[in-house]
Coordinates of C-alpha atoms and ligand atoms in Angstrom, one line a residue:
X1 CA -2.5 12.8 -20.2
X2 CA -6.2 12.2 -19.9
X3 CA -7.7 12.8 -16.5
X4 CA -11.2 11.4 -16.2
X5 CA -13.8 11.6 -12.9
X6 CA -16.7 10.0 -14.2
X7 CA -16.6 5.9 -14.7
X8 CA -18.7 6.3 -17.8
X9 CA -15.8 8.5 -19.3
X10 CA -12.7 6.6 -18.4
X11 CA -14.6 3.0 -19.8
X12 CA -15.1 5.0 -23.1
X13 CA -11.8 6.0 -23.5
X14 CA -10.8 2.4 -22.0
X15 CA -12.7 0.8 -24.3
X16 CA -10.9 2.2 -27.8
X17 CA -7.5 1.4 -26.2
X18 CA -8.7 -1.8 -26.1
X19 CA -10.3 -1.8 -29.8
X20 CA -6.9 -0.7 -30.6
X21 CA -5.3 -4.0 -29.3
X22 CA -3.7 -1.8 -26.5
X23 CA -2.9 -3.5 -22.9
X24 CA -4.0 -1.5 -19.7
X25 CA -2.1 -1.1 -17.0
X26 CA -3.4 -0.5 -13.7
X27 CA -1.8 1.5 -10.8
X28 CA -4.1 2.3 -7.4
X29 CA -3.3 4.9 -5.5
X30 CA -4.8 7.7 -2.9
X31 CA -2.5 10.2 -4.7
X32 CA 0.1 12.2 -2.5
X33 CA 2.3 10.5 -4.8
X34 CA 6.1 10.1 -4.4
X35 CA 9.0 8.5 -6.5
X36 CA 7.5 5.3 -5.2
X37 CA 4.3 5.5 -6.5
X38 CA 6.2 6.7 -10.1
X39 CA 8.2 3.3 -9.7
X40 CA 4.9 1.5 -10.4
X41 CA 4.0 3.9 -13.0
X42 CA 6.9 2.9 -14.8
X43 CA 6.7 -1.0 -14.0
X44 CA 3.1 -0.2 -15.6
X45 CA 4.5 1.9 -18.5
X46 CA 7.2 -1.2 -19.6
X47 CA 4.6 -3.9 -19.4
X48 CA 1.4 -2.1 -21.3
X49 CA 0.6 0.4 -24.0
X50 CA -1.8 2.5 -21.7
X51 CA -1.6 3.2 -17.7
X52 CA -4.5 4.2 -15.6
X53 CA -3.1 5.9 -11.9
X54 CA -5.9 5.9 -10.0
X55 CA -6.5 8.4 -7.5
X56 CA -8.8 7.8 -4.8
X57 CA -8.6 8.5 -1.0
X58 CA -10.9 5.4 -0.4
X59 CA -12.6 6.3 3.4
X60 CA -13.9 2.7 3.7
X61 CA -10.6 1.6 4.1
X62 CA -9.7 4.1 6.8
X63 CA -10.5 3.3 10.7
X64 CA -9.1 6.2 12.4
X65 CA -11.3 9.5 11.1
X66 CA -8.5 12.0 11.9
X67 CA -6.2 9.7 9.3
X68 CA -8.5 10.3 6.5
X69 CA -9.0 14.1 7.8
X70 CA -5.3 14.8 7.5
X71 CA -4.7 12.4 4.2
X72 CA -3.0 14.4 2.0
X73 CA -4.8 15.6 -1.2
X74 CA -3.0 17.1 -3.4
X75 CA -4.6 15.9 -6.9
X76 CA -2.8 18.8 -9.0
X77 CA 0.4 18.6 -8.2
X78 CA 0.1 14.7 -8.5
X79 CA -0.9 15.2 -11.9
X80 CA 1.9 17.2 -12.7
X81 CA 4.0 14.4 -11.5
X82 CA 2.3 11.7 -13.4
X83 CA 2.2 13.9 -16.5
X84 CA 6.1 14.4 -16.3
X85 CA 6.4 10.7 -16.0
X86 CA 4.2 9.5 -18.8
X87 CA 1.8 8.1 -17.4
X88 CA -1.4 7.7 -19.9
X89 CA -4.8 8.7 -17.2
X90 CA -6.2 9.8 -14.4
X91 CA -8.8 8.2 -12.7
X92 CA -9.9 10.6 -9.6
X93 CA -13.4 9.8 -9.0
X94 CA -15.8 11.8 -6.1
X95 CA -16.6 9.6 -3.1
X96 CA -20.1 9.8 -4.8
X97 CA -19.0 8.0 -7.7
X98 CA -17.0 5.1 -6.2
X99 CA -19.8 5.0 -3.6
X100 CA -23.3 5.9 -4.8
X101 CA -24.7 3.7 -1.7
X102 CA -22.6 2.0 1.0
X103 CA -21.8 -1.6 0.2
X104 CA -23.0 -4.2 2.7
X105 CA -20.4 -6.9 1.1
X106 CA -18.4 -7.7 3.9
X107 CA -15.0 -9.3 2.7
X108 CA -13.3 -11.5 5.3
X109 CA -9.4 -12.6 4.4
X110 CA -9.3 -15.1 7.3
X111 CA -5.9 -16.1 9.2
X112 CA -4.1 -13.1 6.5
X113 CA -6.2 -10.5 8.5
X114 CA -6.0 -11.5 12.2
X115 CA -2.5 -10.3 12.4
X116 CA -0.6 -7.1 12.4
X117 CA -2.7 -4.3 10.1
X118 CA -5.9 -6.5 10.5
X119 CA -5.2 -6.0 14.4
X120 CA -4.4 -2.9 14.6
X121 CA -7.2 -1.4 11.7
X122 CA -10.2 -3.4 12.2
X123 CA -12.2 -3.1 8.6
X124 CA -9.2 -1.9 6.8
X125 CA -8.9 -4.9 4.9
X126 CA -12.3 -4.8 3.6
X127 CA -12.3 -1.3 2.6
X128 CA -9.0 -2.5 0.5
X129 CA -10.7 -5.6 -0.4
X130 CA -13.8 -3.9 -1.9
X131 CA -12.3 -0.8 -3.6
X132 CA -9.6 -2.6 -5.4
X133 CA -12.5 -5.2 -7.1
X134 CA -14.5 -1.9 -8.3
X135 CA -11.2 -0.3 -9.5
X136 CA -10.3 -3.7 -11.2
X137 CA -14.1 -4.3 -12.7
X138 CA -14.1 -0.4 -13.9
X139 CA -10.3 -0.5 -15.5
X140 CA -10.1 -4.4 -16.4
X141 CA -6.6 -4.1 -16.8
X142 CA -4.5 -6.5 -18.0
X143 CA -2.2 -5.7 -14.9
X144 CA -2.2 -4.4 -11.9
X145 CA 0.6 -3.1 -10.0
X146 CA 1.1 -2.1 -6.1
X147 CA 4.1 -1.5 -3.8
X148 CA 5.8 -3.9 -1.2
X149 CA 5.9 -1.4 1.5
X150 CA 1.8 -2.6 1.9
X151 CA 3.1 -6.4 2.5
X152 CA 0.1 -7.4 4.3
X153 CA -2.0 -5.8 1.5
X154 CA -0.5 -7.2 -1.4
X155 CA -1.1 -10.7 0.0
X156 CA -4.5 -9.7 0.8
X157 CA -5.4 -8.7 -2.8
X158 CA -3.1 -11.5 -4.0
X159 CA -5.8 -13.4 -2.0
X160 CA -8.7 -11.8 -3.9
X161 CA -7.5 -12.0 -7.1
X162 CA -7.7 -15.9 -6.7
X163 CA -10.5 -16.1 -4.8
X164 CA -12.6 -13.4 -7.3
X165 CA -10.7 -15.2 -11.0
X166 CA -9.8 -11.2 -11.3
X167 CA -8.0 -12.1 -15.1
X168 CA -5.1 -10.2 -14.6
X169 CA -1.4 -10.0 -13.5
X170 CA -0.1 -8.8 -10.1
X171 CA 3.0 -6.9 -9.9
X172 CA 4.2 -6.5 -6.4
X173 CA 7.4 -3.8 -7.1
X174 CA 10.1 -3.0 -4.7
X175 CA 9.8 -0.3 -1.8
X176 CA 11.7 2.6 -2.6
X177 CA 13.6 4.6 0.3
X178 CA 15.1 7.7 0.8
X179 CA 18.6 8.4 1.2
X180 CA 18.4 7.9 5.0
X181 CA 16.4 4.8 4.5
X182 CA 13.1 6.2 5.3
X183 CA 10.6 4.2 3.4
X184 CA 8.7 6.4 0.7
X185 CA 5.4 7.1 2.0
X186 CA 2.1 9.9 1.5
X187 CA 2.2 9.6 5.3
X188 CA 5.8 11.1 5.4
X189 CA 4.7 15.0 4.4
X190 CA 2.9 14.8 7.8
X191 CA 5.8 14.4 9.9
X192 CA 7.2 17.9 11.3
X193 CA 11.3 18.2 10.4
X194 CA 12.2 17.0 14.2
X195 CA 9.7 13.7 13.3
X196 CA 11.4 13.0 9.8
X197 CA 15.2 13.2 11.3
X198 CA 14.5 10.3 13.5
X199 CA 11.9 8.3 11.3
X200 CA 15.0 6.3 9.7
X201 CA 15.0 5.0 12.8
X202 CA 12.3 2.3 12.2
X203 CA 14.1 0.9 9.0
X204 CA 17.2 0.8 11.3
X205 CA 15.2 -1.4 14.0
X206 CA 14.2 -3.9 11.2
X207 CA 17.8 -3.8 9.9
X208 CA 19.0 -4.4 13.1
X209 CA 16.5 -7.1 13.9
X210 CA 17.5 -8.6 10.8
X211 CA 20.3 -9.1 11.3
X212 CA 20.3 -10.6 14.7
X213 CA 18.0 -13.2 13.4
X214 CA 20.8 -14.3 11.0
X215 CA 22.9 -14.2 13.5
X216 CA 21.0 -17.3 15.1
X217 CA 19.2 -14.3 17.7
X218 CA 15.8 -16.0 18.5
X219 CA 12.3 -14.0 17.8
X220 CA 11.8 -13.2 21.4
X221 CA 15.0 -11.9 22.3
X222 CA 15.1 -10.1 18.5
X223 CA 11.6 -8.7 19.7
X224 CA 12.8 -7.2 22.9
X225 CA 16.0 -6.0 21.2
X226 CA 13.3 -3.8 18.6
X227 CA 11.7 -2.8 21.8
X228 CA 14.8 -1.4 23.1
X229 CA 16.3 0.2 20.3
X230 CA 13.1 1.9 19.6
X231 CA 12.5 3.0 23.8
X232 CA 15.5 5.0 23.1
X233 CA 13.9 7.2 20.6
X234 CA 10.7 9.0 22.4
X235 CA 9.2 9.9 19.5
X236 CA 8.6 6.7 17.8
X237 CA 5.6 4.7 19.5
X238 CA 5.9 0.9 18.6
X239 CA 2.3 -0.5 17.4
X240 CA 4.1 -3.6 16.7
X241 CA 6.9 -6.0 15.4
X242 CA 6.4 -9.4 14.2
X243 CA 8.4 -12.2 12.9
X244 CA 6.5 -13.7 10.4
X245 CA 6.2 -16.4 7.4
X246 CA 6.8 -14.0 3.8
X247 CA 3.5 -16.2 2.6
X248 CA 1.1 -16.7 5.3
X249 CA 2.1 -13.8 7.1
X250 CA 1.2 -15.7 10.4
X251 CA 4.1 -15.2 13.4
X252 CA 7.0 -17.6 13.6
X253 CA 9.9 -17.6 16.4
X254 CA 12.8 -17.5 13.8
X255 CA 14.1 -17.9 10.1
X256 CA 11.6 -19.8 7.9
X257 CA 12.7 -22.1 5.5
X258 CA 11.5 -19.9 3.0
X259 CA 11.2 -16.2 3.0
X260 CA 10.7 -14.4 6.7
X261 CA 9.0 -10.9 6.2
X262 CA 10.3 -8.5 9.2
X263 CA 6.9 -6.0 9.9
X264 CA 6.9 -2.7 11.5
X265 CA 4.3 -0.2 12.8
X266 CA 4.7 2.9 14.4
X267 CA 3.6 6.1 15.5
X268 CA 5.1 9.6 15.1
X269 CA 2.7 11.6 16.9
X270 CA -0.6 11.4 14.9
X271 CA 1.2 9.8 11.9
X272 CA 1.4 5.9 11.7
X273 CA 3.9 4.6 9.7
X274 CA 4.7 0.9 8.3
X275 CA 7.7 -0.6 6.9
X276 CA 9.2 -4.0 6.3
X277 CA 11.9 -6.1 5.3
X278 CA 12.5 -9.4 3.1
X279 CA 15.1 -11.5 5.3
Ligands
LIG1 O1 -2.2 1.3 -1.0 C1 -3.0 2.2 -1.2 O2 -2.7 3.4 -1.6 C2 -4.5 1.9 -1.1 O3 -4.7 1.0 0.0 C3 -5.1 1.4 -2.4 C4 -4.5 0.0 -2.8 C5 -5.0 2.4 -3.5 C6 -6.6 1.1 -2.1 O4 -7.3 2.3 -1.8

Protein backbone atom coordinates (compact mmCIF):
# COMPACT_ATOMS: atom_id res chain seq x y z
CA UNK A 1 0.00 0.00 0.00
CA UNK A 2 1.22 3.42 -1.00
CA UNK A 3 0.78 6.15 1.58
CA UNK A 4 1.26 9.62 0.10
CA UNK A 5 1.16 13.33 2.15
CA UNK A 6 1.94 15.62 -0.45
CA UNK A 7 -0.96 16.29 -3.40
CA UNK A 8 1.75 16.55 -5.93
CA UNK A 9 2.77 12.80 -5.00
CA UNK A 10 -0.57 11.11 -4.80
CA UNK A 11 -1.62 12.94 -8.56
CA UNK A 12 1.57 11.31 -9.83
CA UNK A 13 0.90 8.05 -8.85
CA UNK A 14 -2.94 8.81 -9.63
CA UNK A 15 -2.12 9.80 -12.81
CA UNK A 16 -0.30 6.27 -14.17
CA UNK A 17 -3.22 4.33 -12.72
CA UNK A 18 -5.12 6.21 -14.93
CA UNK A 19 -2.67 5.81 -18.02
CA UNK A 20 -3.11 2.32 -17.18
CA UNK A 21 -6.84 2.39 -17.86
CA UNK A 22 -7.31 1.79 -14.02
CA UNK A 23 -10.68 3.19 -12.23
CA UNK A 24 -10.15 5.13 -8.86
CA UNK A 25 -12.08 4.69 -6.08
CA UNK A 26 -12.48 7.18 -3.53
CA UNK A 27 -13.21 6.66 0.25
CA UNK A 28 -13.01 9.99 2.74
CA UNK A 29 -12.37 9.52 5.99
CA UNK A 30 -10.85 11.35 9.32
CA UNK A 31 -9.14 7.95 10.04
CA UNK A 32 -9.98 6.23 13.49
CA UNK A 33 -11.26 3.71 11.24
CA UNK A 34 -13.49 0.83 12.17
CA UNK A 35 -15.11 -2.28 10.26
CA UNK A 36 -17.40 0.50 8.93
CA UNK A 37 -15.07 2.49 7.32
CA UNK A 38 -13.39 -1.10 5.81
CA UNK A 39 -17.07 -1.73 4.47
CA UNK A 40 -16.52 1.14 2.06
CA UNK A 41 -13.08 0.07 1.38
CA UNK A 42 -14.42 -2.88 0.09
CA UNK A 43 -17.55 -1.40 -1.73
CA UNK A 44 -14.51 0.72 -3.31
CA UNK A 45 -12.27 -2.34 -3.81
CA UNK A 46 -15.30 -4.45 -5.97
CA UNK A 47 -16.22 -1.38 -8.08
CA UNK A 48 -12.42 -0.01 -9.14
CA UNK A 49 -8.93 -1.28 -9.77
CA UNK A 50 -7.34 1.34 -7.35
CA UNK A 51 -8.79 2.84 -3.85
CA UNK A 52 -7.57 6.05 -2.33
CA UNK A 53 -8.71 6.16 1.83
CA UNK A 54 -8.25 9.45 2.59
CA UNK A 55 -7.31 10.50 5.87
CA UNK A 56 -7.89 13.87 7.05
CA UNK A 57 -9.25 15.26 10.31
CA UNK A 58 -10.74 18.31 8.33
CA UNK A 59 -11.02 21.26 11.36
CA UNK A 60 -13.23 23.40 9.03
CA UNK A 61 -15.80 21.08 9.46
CA UNK A 62 -15.67 20.90 13.23
CA UNK A 63 -17.71 23.69 15.47
CA UNK A 64 -16.94 22.50 18.86
CA UNK A 65 -12.89 22.94 19.45
CA UNK A 66 -12.74 20.29 22.29
CA UNK A 67 -14.35 17.74 19.40
CA UNK A 68 -11.49 18.25 17.10
CA UNK A 69 -9.04 18.36 20.34
CA UNK A 70 -10.09 14.84 21.40
CA UNK A 71 -10.64 13.38 17.52
CA UNK A 72 -8.92 10.44 17.58
CA UNK A 73 -5.65 10.10 15.48
CA UNK A 74 -4.45 7.20 15.20
CA UNK A 75 -2.95 7.24 11.40
CA UNK A 76 -0.59 4.01 12.06
CA UNK A 77 -2.67 1.75 13.22
CA UNK A 78 -5.36 2.81 10.60
CA UNK A 79 -2.89 1.97 8.08
CA UNK A 80 -2.33 -1.29 9.33
CA UNK A 81 -5.95 -1.78 9.06
CA UNK A 82 -6.27 -0.64 5.56
CA UNK A 83 -3.16 -2.47 4.58
CA UNK A 84 -4.79 -5.82 5.94
CA UNK A 85 -7.79 -5.03 3.94
CA UNK A 86 -6.30 -4.12 0.59
CA UNK A 87 -6.89 -1.10 0.23
CA UNK A 88 -4.42 0.52 -2.65
CA UNK A 89 -3.33 4.40 -0.82
CA UNK A 90 -3.19 6.67 1.63
CA UNK A 91 -3.90 10.03 1.37
CA UNK A 92 -3.03 11.73 4.91
CA UNK A 93 -2.25 15.29 4.03
CA UNK A 94 -0.97 18.09 6.93
CA UNK A 95 -3.61 20.75 7.61
CA UNK A 96 -0.98 22.91 5.64
CA UNK A 97 -1.57 21.06 2.65
CA UNK A 98 -5.35 20.85 2.42
CA UNK A 99 -5.26 24.43 3.65
CA UNK A 100 -2.36 26.62 2.51
CA UNK A 101 -4.80 29.83 3.16
CA UNK A 102 -8.30 29.65 4.63
CA UNK A 103 -11.02 29.60 1.96
CA UNK A 104 -13.53 32.42 1.96
CA UNK A 105 -16.01 30.07 -0.30
CA UNK A 106 -18.90 29.89 1.77
CA UNK A 107 -21.17 26.84 0.64
CA UNK A 108 -24.76 27.18 1.62
CA UNK A 109 -27.08 23.75 1.15
CA UNK A 110 -30.32 25.64 1.81
CA UNK A 111 -33.57 23.96 3.39
CA UNK A 112 -30.98 20.35 3.63
CA UNK A 113 -28.98 22.42 6.25
CA UNK A 114 -31.52 24.23 8.44
CA UNK A 115 -32.43 21.13 10.16
CA UNK A 116 -30.95 18.66 12.52
CA UNK A 117 -26.80 18.65 12.15
CA UNK A 118 -27.07 22.08 10.32
CA UNK A 119 -28.87 23.25 13.69
CA UNK A 120 -27.05 21.82 15.94
CA UNK A 121 -23.21 22.49 14.09
CA UNK A 122 -23.55 25.77 12.51
CA UNK A 123 -20.66 25.76 9.55
CA UNK A 124 -20.32 22.05 9.66
CA UNK A 125 -21.86 21.59 6.38
CA UNK A 126 -19.50 23.88 4.67
CA UNK A 127 -16.43 22.57 6.14
CA UNK A 128 -17.95 19.04 4.53
CA UNK A 129 -19.03 20.87 1.56
CA UNK A 130 -15.55 22.36 0.86
CA UNK A 131 -13.13 19.54 1.80
CA UNK A 132 -14.95 16.85 -0.09
CA UNK A 133 -14.77 19.14 -3.61
CA UNK A 134 -10.72 19.46 -2.88
CA UNK A 135 -10.56 15.71 -2.06
CA UNK A 136 -12.73 15.00 -5.28
CA UNK A 137 -10.65 17.67 -7.63
CA UNK A 138 -7.21 16.08 -6.09
CA UNK A 139 -8.34 12.20 -6.51
CA UNK A 140 -10.96 12.56 -9.49
CA UNK A 141 -12.23 9.36 -8.83
CA UNK A 142 -14.41 7.60 -10.74
CA UNK A 143 -16.41 6.94 -7.40
CA UNK A 144 -16.84 7.96 -4.34
CA UNK A 145 -18.04 6.21 -1.43
CA UNK A 146 -19.36 7.33 2.21
CA UNK A 147 -21.49 5.72 5.00
CA UNK A 148 -25.24 6.10 5.87
CA UNK A 149 -24.72 6.65 9.46
CA UNK A 150 -23.82 10.63 8.04
CA UNK A 151 -27.51 10.73 6.45
CA UNK A 152 -27.71 14.32 6.50
CA UNK A 153 -24.20 14.43 4.88
CA UNK A 154 -24.63 12.12 2.21
CA UNK A 155 -27.61 14.21 0.91
CA UNK A 156 -25.59 17.17 1.36
CA UNK A 157 -22.71 16.07 -0.88
CA UNK A 158 -25.35 14.19 -3.02
CA UNK A 159 -26.35 17.93 -3.35
CA UNK A 160 -22.93 19.09 -4.40
CA UNK A 161 -22.21 16.60 -6.71
CA UNK A 162 -25.13 17.98 -8.88
CA UNK A 163 -24.82 21.32 -8.12
CA UNK A 164 -20.61 21.20 -8.87
CA UNK A 165 -21.24 18.35 -12.30
CA UNK A 166 -18.49 16.45 -9.88
CA UNK A 167 -18.28 13.40 -12.87
CA UNK A 168 -18.44 10.61 -10.63
CA UNK A 169 -20.63 7.94 -8.86
CA UNK A 170 -21.93 8.16 -5.26
CA UNK A 171 -22.13 5.16 -3.21
CA UNK A 172 -24.00 5.59 -0.07
CA UNK A 173 -23.15 1.95 1.85
CA UNK A 174 -25.04 0.56 4.79
CA UNK A 175 -24.23 1.53 8.51
CA UNK A 176 -22.59 -1.25 10.14
CA UNK A 177 -23.41 -2.00 14.07
CA UNK A 178 -22.01 -3.79 16.66
CA UNK A 179 -23.41 -6.73 18.23
CA UNK A 180 -25.39 -4.65 20.67
CA UNK A 181 -26.51 -2.42 17.96
CA UNK A 182 -24.27 0.33 18.67
CA UNK A 183 -23.75 2.13 15.43
CA UNK A 184 -19.92 1.91 14.34
CA UNK A 185 -18.35 5.12 14.95
CA UNK A 186 -14.50 6.99 15.55
CA UNK A 187 -16.54 8.81 18.29
CA UNK A 188 -17.15 5.37 20.06
CA UNK A 189 -13.32 4.91 21.46
CA UNK A 190 -14.21 8.00 23.55
CA UNK A 191 -16.91 6.64 25.53
CA UNK A 192 -15.60 5.23 29.08
CA UNK A 193 -16.86 1.22 29.50
CA UNK A 194 -20.00 2.64 31.77
CA UNK A 195 -20.83 5.07 28.55
CA UNK A 196 -20.54 2.23 25.86
CA UNK A 197 -22.92 -0.31 27.93
CA UNK A 198 -25.70 2.02 27.64
CA UNK A 199 -24.96 3.66 24.24
CA UNK A 200 -27.19 0.84 22.42
CA UNK A 201 -29.62 2.55 24.00
CA UNK A 202 -30.02 5.30 21.22
CA UNK A 203 -30.38 2.62 18.39
CA UNK A 204 -33.08 1.08 20.73
CA UNK A 205 -35.00 4.61 20.93
CA UNK A 206 -35.08 4.76 17.08
CA UNK A 207 -36.14 1.07 17.03
CA UNK A 208 -38.60 1.71 19.30
CA UNK A 209 -39.82 4.93 17.65
CA UNK A 210 -39.98 3.00 14.64
CA UNK A 211 -41.92 0.93 15.29
CA UNK A 212 -44.61 2.92 17.01
CA UNK A 213 -44.79 4.91 13.83
CA UNK A 214 -45.88 1.72 11.96
CA UNK A 215 -47.92 1.06 14.41
CA UNK A 216 -50.06 4.21 13.27
CA UNK A 217 -48.18 6.19 16.65
CA UNK A 218 -48.29 9.85 15.46
CA UNK A 219 -44.80 12.00 15.33
CA UNK A 220 -45.66 13.94 18.42
CA UNK A 221 -46.58 11.26 20.62
CA UNK A 222 -43.56 9.01 18.91
CA UNK A 223 -41.36 12.14 19.89
CA UNK A 224 -42.36 12.24 23.45
CA UNK A 225 -42.16 8.43 23.68
CA UNK A 226 -38.10 8.97 22.49
CA UNK A 227 -38.05 11.51 25.12
CA UNK A 228 -39.07 9.17 27.73
CA UNK A 229 -37.28 6.15 26.92
CA UNK A 230 -34.19 8.17 26.75
CA UNK A 231 -34.97 10.36 30.38
CA UNK A 232 -34.69 6.96 31.85
CA UNK A 233 -31.06 6.59 30.94
CA UNK A 234 -29.05 9.65 32.68
CA UNK A 235 -26.28 9.35 30.69
CA UNK A 236 -27.64 9.93 27.28
CA UNK A 237 -28.49 13.74 26.69
CA UNK A 238 -30.97 14.07 23.74
CA UNK A 239 -29.73 16.90 21.10
CA UNK A 240 -32.59 15.84 18.99
CA UNK A 241 -35.08 13.41 17.24
CA UNK A 242 -36.84 14.11 14.17
CA UNK A 243 -39.32 12.54 11.85
CA UNK A 244 -38.32 13.41 8.60
CA UNK A 245 -38.74 12.94 4.65
CA UNK A 246 -35.60 10.10 3.53
CA UNK A 247 -35.07 12.85 0.54
CA UNK A 248 -35.57 16.34 1.64
CA UNK A 249 -34.68 15.60 5.09
CA UNK A 250 -37.31 18.38 6.18
CA UNK A 251 -39.67 17.18 9.37
CA UNK A 252 -42.93 15.40 8.72
CA UNK A 253 -45.63 14.26 11.45
CA UNK A 254 -45.70 10.56 10.28
CA UNK A 255 -44.92 7.80 7.52
CA UNK A 256 -44.09 9.36 4.15
CA UNK A 257 -45.26 7.91 1.13
CA UNK A 258 -41.81 7.27 0.40
CA UNK A 259 -38.96 6.55 2.67
CA UNK A 260 -39.10 8.23 6.42
CA UNK A 261 -35.45 8.63 7.74
CA UNK A 262 -35.72 8.27 11.87
CA UNK A 263 -32.51 10.85 13.11
CA UNK A 264 -30.83 10.78 16.43
CA UNK A 265 -28.32 12.98 18.28
CA UNK A 266 -26.99 12.60 21.50
CA UNK A 267 -24.55 13.18 24.07
CA UNK A 268 -22.52 10.94 26.28
CA UNK A 269 -20.69 13.20 28.31
CA UNK A 270 -18.38 15.15 25.95
CA UNK A 271 -19.00 12.62 23.08
CA UNK A 272 -21.89 13.36 20.61
CA UNK A 273 -23.12 10.64 18.82
CA UNK A 274 -25.63 10.29 15.65
CA UNK A 275 -27.50 7.36 14.40
CA UNK A 276 -30.45 6.73 12.16
CA UNK A 277 -32.86 4.52 10.78
CA UNK A 278 -34.57 3.84 7.17
CA UNK A 279 -38.43 3.11 8.14
O1 LIG B 1 -17.64 11.58 7.38
C1 LIG B 1 -16.47 11.98 7.57
O2 LIG B 1 -15.62 11.27 8.09
C2 LIG B 1 -16.10 13.39 7.15
O3 LIG B 1 -17.17 14.26 7.33
C3 LIG B 1 -15.59 13.47 5.70
C4 LIG B 1 -16.64 13.08 4.69
C5 LIG B 1 -14.37 12.57 5.54
C6 LIG B 1 -15.16 14.91 5.37
O4 LIG B 1 -14.17 15.35 6.24
Amino acid sequence: MQIFHSIQTLQNFLKLSRLEGKSVGLVPTMGALHQGHLSLIEASKNENQVTVCSIFVNPTQFNNAHDLAVYPRTLESDCEMLTSAGCDVVFAPTVEEIYPQLPNLKFDFGDLERVMEGTFRPGHFNGVGIVVSKLFNIVQPDGAYFGQKDLQQCAVINRLVKDLSFSLKLNICPTLRETDGLAMSSRNRNLSPEQRALAPHIYKALQKASQLLQEGTSGEAVKVAVQNYLSEIPAIALEYFEISNFDTLQPINELSEGKTALCIAAFMGKTRLIDNVIV
